[in-house]
Coordinates of C-alpha atoms in Angstrom, one line a residue:
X1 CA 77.3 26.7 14.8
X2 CA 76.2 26.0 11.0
X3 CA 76.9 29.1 9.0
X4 CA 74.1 31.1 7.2
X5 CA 73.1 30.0 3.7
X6 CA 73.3 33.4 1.5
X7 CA 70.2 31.6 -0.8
X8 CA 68.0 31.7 2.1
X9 CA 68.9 34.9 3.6
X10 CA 68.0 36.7 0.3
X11 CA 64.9 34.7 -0.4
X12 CA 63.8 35.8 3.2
X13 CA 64.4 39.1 3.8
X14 CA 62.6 40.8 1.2
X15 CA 59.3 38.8 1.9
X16 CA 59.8 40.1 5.5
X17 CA 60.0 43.7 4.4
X18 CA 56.9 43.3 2.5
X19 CA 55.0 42.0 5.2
X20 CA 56.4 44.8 7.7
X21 CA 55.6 47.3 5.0
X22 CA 51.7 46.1 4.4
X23 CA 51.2 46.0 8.4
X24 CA 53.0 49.8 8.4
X25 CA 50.6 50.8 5.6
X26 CA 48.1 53.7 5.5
X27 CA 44.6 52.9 4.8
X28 CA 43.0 55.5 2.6
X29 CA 39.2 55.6 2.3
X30 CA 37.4 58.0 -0.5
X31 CA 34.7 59.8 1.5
X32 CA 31.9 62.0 -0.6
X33 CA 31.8 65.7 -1.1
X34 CA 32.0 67.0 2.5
X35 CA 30.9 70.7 1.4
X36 CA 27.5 71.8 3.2
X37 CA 26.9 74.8 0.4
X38 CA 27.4 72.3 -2.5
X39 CA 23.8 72.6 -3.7
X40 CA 24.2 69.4 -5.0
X41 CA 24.7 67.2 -1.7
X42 CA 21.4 68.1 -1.4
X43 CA 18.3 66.6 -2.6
X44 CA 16.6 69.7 -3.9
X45 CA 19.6 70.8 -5.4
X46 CA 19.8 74.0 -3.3
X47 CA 21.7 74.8 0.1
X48 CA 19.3 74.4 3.2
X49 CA 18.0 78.2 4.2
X50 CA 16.5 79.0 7.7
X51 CA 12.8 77.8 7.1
X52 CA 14.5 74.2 6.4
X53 CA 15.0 70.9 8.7
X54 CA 18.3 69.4 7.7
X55 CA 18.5 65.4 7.9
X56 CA 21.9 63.8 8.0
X57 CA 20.8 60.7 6.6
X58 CA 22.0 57.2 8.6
X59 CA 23.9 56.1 6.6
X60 CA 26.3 59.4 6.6
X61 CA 29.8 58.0 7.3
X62 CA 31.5 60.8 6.9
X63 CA 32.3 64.1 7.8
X64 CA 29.9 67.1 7.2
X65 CA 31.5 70.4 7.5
X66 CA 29.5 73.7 8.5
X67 CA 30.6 76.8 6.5
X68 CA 32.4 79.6 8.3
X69 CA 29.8 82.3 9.0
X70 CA 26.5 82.0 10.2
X71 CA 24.4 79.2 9.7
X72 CA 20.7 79.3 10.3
X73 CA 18.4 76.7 10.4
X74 CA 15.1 75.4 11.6
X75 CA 15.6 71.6 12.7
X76 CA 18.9 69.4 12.6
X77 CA 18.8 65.7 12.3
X78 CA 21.9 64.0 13.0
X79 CA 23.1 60.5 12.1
X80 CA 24.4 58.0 14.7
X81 CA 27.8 57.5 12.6
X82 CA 29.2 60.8 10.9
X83 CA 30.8 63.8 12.6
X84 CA 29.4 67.5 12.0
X85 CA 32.2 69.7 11.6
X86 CA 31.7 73.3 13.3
X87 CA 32.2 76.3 11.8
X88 CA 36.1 77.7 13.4
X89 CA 35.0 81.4 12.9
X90 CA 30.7 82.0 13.1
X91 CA 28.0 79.5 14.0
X92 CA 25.3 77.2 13.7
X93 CA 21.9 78.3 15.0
X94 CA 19.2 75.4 15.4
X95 CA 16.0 78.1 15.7
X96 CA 13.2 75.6 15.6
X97 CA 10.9 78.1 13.9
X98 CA 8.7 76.5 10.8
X99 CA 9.0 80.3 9.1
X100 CA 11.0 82.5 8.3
X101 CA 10.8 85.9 6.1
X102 CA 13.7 85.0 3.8
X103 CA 13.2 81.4 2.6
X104 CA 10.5 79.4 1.8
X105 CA 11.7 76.1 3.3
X106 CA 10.9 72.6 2.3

């Protein structure tokens, strides 16, 4: 049996923890503003009220999360990729009425 060259053992080992390391690696993706009562996230720059449909765009690839508390709205449009995030203490009611006393809607 030949015996082990030191030169190669410590040229090879370290490149083998890298690679182990990369494969072991976390991914981290940035993902937009997940906050449904950011005014912002939405295009008329106000939180959807119960008159309102709300469209999820297609191109949603992330998480949307509903407020705790009661949610009311009049339509929901959701994307085919994206997750909607329930509320963990109130709801999300989907009314389908065009009018409602306390918003105008748009």
């Amino acid at each position: 049996m030949r015996p082990v060259n030191m030169w190669t053992v410590n040229l090879i080992l370290p490149i083998c923890i890298c690679s182990v390391t990369n494969v072991l690696g976390v991914t981290k993706t940035w993902i937009p503003n997940t906050n449904y009562n950011n005014p912002s996230n939405w295009d008329l720059q106000r939180v959807p009220c119960q008159a309102d449909r709300v469209i999820f765009p297609s191109y949603l690839q992330s998480a949307v999360r509903i407020p705790d508390g009661s949610t009311i709205i009049q339509e929901l449009v959701l994307p085919s990729e994206g997750e909607i995030i329930l509320p963990f203490t109130g709801s999300l009611e989907v009314t389908g009425k065009s009018s409602s006393k306390d918003c105008t809607g748009e």
